Coordinates of C-alpha atoms in Angstrom, one line a residue:
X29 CA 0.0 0.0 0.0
X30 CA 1.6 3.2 -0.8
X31 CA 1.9 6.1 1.3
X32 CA -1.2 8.2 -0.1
X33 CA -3.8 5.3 0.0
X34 CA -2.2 4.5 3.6
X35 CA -2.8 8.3 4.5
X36 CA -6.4 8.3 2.7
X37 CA -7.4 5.1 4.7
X38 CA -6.0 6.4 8.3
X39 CA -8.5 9.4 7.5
X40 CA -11.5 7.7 6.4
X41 CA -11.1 5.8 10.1
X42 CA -10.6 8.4 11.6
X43 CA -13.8 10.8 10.2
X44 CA -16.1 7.3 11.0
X45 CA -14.6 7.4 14.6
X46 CA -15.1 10.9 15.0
X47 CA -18.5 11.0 13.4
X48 CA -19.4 8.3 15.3
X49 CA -18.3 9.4 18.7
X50 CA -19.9 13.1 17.7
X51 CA -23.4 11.1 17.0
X52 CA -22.8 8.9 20.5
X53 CA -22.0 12.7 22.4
X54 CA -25.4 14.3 20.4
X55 CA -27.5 10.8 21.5
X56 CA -26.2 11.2 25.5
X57 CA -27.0 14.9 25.1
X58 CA -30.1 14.4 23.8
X59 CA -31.3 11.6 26.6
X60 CA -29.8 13.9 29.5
X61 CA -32.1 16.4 28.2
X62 CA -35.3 14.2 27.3
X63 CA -34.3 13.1 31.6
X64 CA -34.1 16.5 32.6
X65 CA -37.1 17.5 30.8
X66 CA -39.0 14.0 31.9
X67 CA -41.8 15.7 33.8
X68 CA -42.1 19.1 32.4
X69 CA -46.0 20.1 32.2
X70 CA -46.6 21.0 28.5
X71 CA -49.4 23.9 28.9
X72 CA -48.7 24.8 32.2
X73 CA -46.4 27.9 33.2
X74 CA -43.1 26.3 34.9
X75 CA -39.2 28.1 34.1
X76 CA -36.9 27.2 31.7
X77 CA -34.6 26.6 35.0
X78 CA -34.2 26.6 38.5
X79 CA -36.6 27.3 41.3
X80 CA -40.3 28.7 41.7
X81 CA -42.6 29.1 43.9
X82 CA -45.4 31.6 45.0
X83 CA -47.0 33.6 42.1
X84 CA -46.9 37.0 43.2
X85 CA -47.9 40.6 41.5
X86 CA -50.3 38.7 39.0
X87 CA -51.6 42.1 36.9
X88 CA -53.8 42.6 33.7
X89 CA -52.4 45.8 31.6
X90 CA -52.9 46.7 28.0
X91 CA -54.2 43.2 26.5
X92 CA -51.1 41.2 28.5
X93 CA -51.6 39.1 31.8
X94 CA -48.5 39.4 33.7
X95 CA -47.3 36.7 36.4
X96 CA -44.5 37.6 38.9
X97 CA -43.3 34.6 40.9
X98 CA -40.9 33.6 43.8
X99 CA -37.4 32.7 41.7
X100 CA -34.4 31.2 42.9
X101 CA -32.0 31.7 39.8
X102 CA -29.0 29.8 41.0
X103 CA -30.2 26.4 41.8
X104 CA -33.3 24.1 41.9
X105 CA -34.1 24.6 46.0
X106 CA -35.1 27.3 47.7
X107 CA -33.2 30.4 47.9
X108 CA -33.0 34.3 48.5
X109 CA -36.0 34.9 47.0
X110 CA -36.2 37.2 43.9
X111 CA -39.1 38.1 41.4
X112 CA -39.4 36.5 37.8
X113 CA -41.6 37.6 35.3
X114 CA -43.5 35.7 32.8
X115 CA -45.9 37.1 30.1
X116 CA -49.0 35.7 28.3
X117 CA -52.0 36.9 26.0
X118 CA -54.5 34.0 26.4
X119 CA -52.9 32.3 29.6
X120 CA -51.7 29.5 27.8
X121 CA -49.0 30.7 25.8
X122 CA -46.3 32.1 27.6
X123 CA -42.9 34.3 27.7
X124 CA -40.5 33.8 30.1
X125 CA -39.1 37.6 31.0
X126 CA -35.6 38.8 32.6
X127 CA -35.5 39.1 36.9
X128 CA -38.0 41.8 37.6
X129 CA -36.8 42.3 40.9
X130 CA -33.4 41.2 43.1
X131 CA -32.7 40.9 46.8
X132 CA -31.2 44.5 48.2
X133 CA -30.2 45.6 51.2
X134 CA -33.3 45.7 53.0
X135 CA -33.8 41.7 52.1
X136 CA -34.8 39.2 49.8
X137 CA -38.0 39.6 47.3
X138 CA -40.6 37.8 49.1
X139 CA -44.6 37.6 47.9
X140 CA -46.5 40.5 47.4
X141 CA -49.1 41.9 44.3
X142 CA -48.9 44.6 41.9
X143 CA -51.7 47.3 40.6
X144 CA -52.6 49.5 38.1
X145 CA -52.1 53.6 39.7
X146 CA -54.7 54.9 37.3
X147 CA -55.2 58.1 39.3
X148 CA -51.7 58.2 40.4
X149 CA -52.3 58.2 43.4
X150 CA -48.7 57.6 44.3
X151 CA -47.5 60.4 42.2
X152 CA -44.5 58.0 41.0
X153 CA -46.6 58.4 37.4
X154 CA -44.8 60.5 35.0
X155 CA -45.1 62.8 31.7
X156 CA -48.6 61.1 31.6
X157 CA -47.3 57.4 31.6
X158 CA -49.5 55.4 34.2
X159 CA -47.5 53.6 36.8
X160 CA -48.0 50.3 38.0
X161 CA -47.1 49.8 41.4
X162 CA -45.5 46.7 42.6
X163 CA -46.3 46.2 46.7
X164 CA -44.1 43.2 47.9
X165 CA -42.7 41.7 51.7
X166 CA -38.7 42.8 52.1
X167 CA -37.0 40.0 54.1
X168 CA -34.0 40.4 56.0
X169 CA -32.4 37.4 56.5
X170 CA -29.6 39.2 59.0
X171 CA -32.0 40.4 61.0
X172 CA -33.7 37.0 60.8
X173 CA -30.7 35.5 62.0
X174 CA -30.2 37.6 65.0
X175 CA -33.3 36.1 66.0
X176 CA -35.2 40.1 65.4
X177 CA -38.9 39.5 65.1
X178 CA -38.8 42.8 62.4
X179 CA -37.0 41.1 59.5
X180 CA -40.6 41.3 57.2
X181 CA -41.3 44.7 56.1
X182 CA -43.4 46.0 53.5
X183 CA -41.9 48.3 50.7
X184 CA -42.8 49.3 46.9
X185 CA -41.5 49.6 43.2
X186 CA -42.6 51.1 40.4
X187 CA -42.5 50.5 36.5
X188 CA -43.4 53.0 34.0
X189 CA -43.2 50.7 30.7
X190 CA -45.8 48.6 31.2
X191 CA -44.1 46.6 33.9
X192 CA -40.8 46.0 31.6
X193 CA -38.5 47.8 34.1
X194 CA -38.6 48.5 37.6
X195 CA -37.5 51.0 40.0
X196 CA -37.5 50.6 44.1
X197 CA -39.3 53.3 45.8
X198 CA -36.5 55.5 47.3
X199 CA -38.6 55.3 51.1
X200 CA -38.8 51.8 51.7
X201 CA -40.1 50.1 53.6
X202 CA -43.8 51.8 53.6
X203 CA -45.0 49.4 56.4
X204 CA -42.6 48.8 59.0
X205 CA -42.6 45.7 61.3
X206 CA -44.8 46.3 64.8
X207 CA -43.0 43.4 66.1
X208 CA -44.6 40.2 64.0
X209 CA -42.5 37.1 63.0
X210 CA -44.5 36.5 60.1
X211 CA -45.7 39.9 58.0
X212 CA -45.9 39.5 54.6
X213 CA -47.7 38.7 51.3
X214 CA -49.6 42.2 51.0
X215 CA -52.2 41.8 48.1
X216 CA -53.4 45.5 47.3
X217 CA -56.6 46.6 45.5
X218 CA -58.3 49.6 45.4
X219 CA -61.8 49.7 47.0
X220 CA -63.7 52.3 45.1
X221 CA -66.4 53.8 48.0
X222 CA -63.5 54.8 50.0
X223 CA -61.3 56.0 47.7
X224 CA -58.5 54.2 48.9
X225 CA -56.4 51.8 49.0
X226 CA -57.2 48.3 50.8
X227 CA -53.6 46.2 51.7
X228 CA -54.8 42.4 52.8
X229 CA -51.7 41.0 54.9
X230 CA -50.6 38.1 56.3
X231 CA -49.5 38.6 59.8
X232 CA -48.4 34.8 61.3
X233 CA -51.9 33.7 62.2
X234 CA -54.4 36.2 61.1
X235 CA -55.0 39.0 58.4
X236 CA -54.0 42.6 59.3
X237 CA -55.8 45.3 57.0
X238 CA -54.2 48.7 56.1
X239 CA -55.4 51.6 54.4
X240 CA -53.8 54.4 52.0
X241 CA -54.3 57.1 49.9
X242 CA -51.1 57.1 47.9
X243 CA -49.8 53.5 48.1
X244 CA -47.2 54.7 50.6
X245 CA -48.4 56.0 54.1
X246 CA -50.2 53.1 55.9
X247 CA -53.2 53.2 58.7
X248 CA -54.2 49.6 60.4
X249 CA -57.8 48.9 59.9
X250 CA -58.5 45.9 61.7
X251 CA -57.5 41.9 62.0
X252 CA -59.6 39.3 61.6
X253 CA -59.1 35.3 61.9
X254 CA -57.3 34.6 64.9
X255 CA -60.2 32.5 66.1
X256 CA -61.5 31.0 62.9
X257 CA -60.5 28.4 60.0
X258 CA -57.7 26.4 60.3
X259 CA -54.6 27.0 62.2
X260 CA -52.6 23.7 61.5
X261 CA -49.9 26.2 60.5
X262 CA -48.6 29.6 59.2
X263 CA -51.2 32.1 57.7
X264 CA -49.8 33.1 54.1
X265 CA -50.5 34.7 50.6
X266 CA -54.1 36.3 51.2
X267 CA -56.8 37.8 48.7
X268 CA -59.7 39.9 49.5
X269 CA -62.1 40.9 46.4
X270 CA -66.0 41.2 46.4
X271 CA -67.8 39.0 43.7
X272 CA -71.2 39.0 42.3
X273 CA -74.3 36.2 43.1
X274 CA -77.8 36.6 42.4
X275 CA -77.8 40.7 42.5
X276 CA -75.9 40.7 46.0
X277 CA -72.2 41.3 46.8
X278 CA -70.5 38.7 48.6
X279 CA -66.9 39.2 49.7
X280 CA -64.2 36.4 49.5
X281 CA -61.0 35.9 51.3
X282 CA -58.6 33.6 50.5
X283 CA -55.8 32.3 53.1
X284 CA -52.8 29.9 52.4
X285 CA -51.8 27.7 55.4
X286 CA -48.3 25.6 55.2
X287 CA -49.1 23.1 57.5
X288 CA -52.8 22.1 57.8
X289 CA -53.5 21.3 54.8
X290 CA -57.3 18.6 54.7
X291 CA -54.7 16.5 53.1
X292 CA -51.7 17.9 54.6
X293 CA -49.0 20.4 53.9
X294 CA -50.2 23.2 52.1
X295 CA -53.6 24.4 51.0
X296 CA -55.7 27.4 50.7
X297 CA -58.9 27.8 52.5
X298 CA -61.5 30.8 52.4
X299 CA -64.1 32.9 53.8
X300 CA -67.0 34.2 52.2
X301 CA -68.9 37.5 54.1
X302 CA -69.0 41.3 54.5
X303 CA -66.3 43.9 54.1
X304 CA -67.2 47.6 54.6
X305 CA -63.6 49.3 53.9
X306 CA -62.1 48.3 57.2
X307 CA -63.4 45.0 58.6
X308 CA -63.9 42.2 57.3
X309 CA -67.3 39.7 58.8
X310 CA -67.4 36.1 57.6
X311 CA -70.5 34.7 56.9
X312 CA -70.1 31.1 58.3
X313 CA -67.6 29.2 61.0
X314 CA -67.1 26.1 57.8
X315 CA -64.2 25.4 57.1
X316 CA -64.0 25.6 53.1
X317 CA -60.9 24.5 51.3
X318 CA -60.4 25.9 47.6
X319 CA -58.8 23.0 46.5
X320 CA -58.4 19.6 48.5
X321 CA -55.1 18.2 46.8
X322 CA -51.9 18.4 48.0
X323 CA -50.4 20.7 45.0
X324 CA -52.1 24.0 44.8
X325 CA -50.9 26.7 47.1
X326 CA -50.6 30.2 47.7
X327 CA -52.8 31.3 44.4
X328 CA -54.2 34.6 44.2
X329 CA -55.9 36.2 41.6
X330 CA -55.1 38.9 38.6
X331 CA -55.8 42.3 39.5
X332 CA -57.1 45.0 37.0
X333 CA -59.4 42.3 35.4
X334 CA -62.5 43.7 36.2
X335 CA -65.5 41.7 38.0
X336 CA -63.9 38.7 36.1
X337 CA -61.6 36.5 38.8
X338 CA -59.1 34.5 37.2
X339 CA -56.9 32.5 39.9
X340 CA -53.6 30.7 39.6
X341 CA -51.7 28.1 42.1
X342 CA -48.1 27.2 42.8
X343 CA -48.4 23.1 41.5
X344 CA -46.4 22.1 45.2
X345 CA -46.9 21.4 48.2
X346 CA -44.2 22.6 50.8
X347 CA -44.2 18.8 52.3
X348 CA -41.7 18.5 49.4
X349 CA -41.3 21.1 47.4
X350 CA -37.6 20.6 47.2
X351 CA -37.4 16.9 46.6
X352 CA -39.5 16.4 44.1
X353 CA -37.7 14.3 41.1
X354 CA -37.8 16.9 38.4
X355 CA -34.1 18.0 37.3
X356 CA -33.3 21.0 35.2
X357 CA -36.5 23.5 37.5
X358 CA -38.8 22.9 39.9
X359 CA -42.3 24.2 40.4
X360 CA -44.9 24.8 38.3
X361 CA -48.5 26.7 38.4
X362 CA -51.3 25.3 38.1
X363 CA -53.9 25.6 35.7
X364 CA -55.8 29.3 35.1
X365 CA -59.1 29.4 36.6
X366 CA -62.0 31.1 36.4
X367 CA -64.0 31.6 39.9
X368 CA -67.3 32.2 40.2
X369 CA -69.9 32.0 43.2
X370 CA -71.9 29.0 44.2
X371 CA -75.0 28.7 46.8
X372 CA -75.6 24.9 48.4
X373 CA -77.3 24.0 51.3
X374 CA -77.5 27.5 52.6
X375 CA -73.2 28.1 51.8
X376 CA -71.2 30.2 50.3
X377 CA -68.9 28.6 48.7
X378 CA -66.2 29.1 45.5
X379 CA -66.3 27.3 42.4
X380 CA -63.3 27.2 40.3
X381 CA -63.3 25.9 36.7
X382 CA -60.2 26.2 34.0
X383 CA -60.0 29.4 32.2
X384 CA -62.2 29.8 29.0
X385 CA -59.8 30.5 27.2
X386 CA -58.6 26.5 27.1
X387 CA -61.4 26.0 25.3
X388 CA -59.9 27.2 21.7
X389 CA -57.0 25.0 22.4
X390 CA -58.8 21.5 22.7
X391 CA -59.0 19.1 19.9
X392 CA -61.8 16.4 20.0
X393 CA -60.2 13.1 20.1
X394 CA -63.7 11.2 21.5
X395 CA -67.6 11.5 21.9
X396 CA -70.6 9.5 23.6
X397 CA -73.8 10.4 24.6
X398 CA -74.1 7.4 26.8
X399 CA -72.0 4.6 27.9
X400 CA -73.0 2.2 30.3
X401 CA -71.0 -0.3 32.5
X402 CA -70.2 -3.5 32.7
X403 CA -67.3 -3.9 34.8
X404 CA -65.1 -1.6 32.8
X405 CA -64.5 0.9 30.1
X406 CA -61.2 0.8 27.9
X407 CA -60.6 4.1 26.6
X408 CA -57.2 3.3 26.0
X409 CA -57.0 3.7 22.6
X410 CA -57.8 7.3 22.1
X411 CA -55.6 8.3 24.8
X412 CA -52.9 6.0 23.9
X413 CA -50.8 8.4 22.4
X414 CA -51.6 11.8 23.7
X415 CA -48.5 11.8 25.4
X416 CA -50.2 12.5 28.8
X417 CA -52.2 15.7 27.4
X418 CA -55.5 15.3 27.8
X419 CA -59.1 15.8 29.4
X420 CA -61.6 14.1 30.2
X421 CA -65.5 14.6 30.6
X422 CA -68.1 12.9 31.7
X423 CA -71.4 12.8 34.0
X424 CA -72.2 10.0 35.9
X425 CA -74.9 9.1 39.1
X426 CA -73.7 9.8 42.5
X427 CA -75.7 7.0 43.9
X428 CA -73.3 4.7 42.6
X429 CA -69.0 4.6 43.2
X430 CA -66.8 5.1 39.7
X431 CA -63.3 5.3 39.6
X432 CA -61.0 6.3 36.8
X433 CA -58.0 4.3 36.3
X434 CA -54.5 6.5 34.4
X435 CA -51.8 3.8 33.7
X436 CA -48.3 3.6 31.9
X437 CA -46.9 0.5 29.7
X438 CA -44.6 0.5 32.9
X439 CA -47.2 -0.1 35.4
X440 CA -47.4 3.3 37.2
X441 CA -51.1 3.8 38.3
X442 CA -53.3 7.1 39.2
X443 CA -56.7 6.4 40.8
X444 CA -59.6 8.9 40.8
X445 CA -62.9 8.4 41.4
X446 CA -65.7 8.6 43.9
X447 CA -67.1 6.9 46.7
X448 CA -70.7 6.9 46.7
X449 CA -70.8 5.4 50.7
X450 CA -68.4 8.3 52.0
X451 CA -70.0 10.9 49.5
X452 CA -65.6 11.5 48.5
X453 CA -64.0 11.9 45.4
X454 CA -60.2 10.9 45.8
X455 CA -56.9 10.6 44.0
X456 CA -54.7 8.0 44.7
X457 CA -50.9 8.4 43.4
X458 CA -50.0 5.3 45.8
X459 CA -48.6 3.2 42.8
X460 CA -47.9 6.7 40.9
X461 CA -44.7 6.5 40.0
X462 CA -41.6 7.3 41.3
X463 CA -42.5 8.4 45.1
X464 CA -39.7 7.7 47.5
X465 CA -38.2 10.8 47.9
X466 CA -40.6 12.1 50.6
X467 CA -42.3 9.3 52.8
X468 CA -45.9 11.0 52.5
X469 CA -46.0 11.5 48.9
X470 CA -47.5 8.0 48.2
X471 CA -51.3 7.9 49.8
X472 CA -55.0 8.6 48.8
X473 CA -56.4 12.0 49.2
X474 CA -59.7 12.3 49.4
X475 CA -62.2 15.5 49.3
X476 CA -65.8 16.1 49.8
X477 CA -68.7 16.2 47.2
X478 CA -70.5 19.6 48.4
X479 CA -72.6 19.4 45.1
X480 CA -76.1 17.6 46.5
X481 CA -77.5 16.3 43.1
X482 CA -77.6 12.7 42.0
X483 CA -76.1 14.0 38.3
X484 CA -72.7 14.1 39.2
X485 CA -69.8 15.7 36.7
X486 CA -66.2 14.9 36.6
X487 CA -64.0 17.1 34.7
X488 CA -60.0 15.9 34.8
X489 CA -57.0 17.9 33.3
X490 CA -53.6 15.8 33.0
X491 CA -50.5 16.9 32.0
X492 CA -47.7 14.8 31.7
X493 CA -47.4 14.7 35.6
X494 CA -50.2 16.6 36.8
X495 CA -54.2 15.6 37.7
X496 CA -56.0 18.8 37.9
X497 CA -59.8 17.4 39.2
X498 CA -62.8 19.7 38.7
X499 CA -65.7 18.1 40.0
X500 CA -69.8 18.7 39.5
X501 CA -68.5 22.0 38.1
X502 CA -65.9 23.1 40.4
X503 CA -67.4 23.0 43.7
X504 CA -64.9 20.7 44.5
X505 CA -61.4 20.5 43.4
X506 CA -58.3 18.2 43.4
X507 CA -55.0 19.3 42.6
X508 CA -52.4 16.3 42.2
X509 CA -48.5 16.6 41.0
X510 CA -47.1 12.4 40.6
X511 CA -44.1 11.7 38.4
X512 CA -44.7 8.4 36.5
X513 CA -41.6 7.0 34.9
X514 CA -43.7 6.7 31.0
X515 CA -46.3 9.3 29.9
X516 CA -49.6 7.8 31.1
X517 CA -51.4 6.1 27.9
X518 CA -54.3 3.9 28.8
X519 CA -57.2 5.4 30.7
X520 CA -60.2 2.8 31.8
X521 CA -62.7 3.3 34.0
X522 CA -65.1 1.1 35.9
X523 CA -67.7 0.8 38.0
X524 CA -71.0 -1.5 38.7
X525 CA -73.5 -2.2 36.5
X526 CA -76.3 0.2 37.5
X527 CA -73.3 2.8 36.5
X528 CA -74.2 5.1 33.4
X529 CA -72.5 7.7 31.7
X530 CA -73.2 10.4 29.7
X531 CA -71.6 13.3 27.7
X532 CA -68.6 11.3 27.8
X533 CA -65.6 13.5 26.0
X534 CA -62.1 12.7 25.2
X535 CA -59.5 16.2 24.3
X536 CA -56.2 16.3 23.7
X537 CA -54.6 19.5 24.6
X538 CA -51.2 20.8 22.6
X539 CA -47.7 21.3 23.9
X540 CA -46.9 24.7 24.1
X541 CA -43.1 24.7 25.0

């Protein structure tokens, strides 16, 4: 063989060897990623990276809903707290923004709301540009350490570009601390007959109301809660705003708790009742849970939307919100939803149903007017390759039990369904999936039907490794997080024979990542 052929052959080796190690380095990228990304929800709101939690300074301006959340952006735990900023048009679709605001040396970013200064009230408006005003908790973790009880204070920004930029208000804080451990989460709104500004606080356990006139000189109003709802734990993240029902103005609170949760952990209850520009009455000594899972907490709702109420959760649960399994983020939100008022057996009571908006986005994979048992139902293939994606609809007879049964080709198994002898809906993530990285994650939770008609209704959201549960039209709700190890394909249900269904629909829903 002479020298060139020699040289030509050594080469030809040598480009398969490279090409082929290139295409072995592209396939191990390319499964480290699919890993990382292995239970990323596909139309729900989670960052490209790192940590999340609380949503905070949720605003409507100018045709854009803004979310503000608790954002950790150098690793996938908790951290000093800072605000990201995310950006849709129809809630589904959404743009992940630069840091909105950092840690400074009055503390770390904690929770808090933002609104629109229409009359500029604040005078921080300028050559006619409207300001909206960001109203957030500072946290001082040196004073924290010190073992202070004034390390939560209350202080102010400002943006004049439509929430783009931000500036800190030069005379923070606005609310110092009287000498509370836990102060913080101020959602604002502007309550029109008084012509003033309403602050709803969190203040360890009970709500603390404040008044203003410009946003930045505070006056207590009152407290309420100390002696109702539950107190399993920490008060947190609260939301005062009136709704509509039958001609009459009801008002609704809403109050996180971390622990005390019906199912443990975290969980937001609320109050329905009266609120006259200083105190706040409830209407009833029930406790009422706005969601009985495990994996919706500290939601508020929009501000600037009108009479319209459109809430949105942090998808975890404190129990083990820094364990769960997911790699390259964690945390999520849950799905939009729309909140309207409900009236059963002489209650009050909140009924929360995804936004409309969804609606455009669903594709019809299945339809039946009636279905009726024998021992089961295989759906399995129209869901079999909807990659997780999907909801389901369906009426059914609460005299009877049904239960819904989400499985992988690996065995993982969700059950949801209903108990007709214990009047409970429930979802069981026992045989869920991957589940040992927190010793409570793997039980039942159950929830109560408050809905009193034998025509029952089940609507169920998944995606990819969330069960979002809306049931007899969102008087009662079930929020889920599981982590199955294969994209759940085969959906069956069953029941007895005396079992009917009707307006059974199948819909897949797109990816929007």
């Amino acid at each position: 063989m002479n020298m060139n052929r020699k040289t030509l052959m050594i080469a030809f080796f040598s480009v398969i060897t490279l090409g082929s190690s290139f295409l072995n380095v592209v396939k191990a990228q390319q499964q480290a990623a699919a890993g990382a990304e292995q239970y990323r929800p596909q139309f729900h709101f989670s960052p490209k990276e790192h940590w999340m939690n609380d949503p905070n300074g949720m605003v409507y301006y100018k045709g854009v809903y803004h979310l503000f959340y608790q954002y950790y952006p150098k690793g996938t735990v908790w951290g000093p707290m800072h605000w990201g900023h995310a950006t849709t048009k129809d809630l589904f679709n959404w743009q992940e923004k630069p840091i909105a605001l950092f840690p400074d040396s009055l503390g770390y970013i904690f929770s808090g709301s933002i609104v629109v200064d229409k009359k500029n009230t604040s005078g921080l408006g300028k050559d006619g540009k409207v300001p909206l005003v960001a109203i957030f908790t500072h946290h001082d973790p040196k004073l924290e350490e010190k073992k202070l009880n004034t390390f939560q204070t209350q202080s102010i920004a400002y943006s004049l570009d439509e929430g783009n930029t931000w500036n800190k208000y030069s005379g923070n804080p606005v609310i110092k601390n009287p000498g509370v451990t836990d102060f913080r989460d101020p959602k604002v709104m502007w309550y029109e007959s008084g012509e003033k500004w309403i602050m709803t606080l969190a203040t360890k356990d009970r709500i603390t109301f404040y008044s203003s006139k410009n946003l930045k000189e505070w006056k207590k109003e009152s407290e309420f809660g100390n002696d109702l709802g539950a107190h399993g734990g920490v008060w947190e993240c609260p939301d005062l705003f009136p709704m509509e029902h039958n001609g009459k103005t009801i008002w609704v609170l809403l109050v996180s708790i971390n622990p005390g949760g019906p199912n443990g952990g975290s969980a937001t209850q609320y109050f329905t009742g009266s609120f006259d520009g200083s105190k706040f009455i409830a209407d009833s000594k029930i406790e009422k849970w706005l969601d009985y899972g495990t994996d919706n907490y500290a939601g508020v709702t929009w501000s600037n939307t009108g009479k319209r109420k459109i809430f949105i959760g942090w998808m975890n649960n404190w129990q083990y919100a820094n364990q769960v399994p997911t790699k390259a983020w964690r945390g999520a939100t849950t799905i939009p939803r729309d909140l309207y008022l409900a009236q059963t057996s002489g209650q009050y009571y909140l009924r929360s149903v995804p936004v409309k908006e969804m609606d455009q986005h669903l594709s019809s994979v299945y339809k039946k007017a009636t279905l009726t048992f024998g021992n089961e139902i295989d759906l399995s293939g129209y869901t079999k390759d909807l990659n997780g994606q999907l909801k389901l609809d369906f009426n059914f007879n609460a005299t009877s039990s049904m239960e819904i049964v989400l499985s992988n080709k690996a065995g993982d198994k969700l059950l949801v369904g209903y108990d007709s002898k214990s009047k409970m809906y429930y979802i069981d993530r026992t045989h869920s999936g991957a589940t040992d990285f927190e010793k409570d994650f793997a039980k039942k939770h159950s929830a109560p039907r408050i809905a009193v008609s034998e025509n029952a209704k089940i609507s169920l959201i998944l995606d990819v490794a969330s069960a979002e549960l809306f049931a007899d039209d969102g008087l009662t709700v079930m929020t889920d997080v599981f982590f199955p190890s294969t994209p759940i394909d085969s959906v069956k249900l069953s029941g007895n024979e005396n079992q009917k269904l009707t307006n059974l629909s199948i819909s897949s829903i797109p990816t929007f990542k």
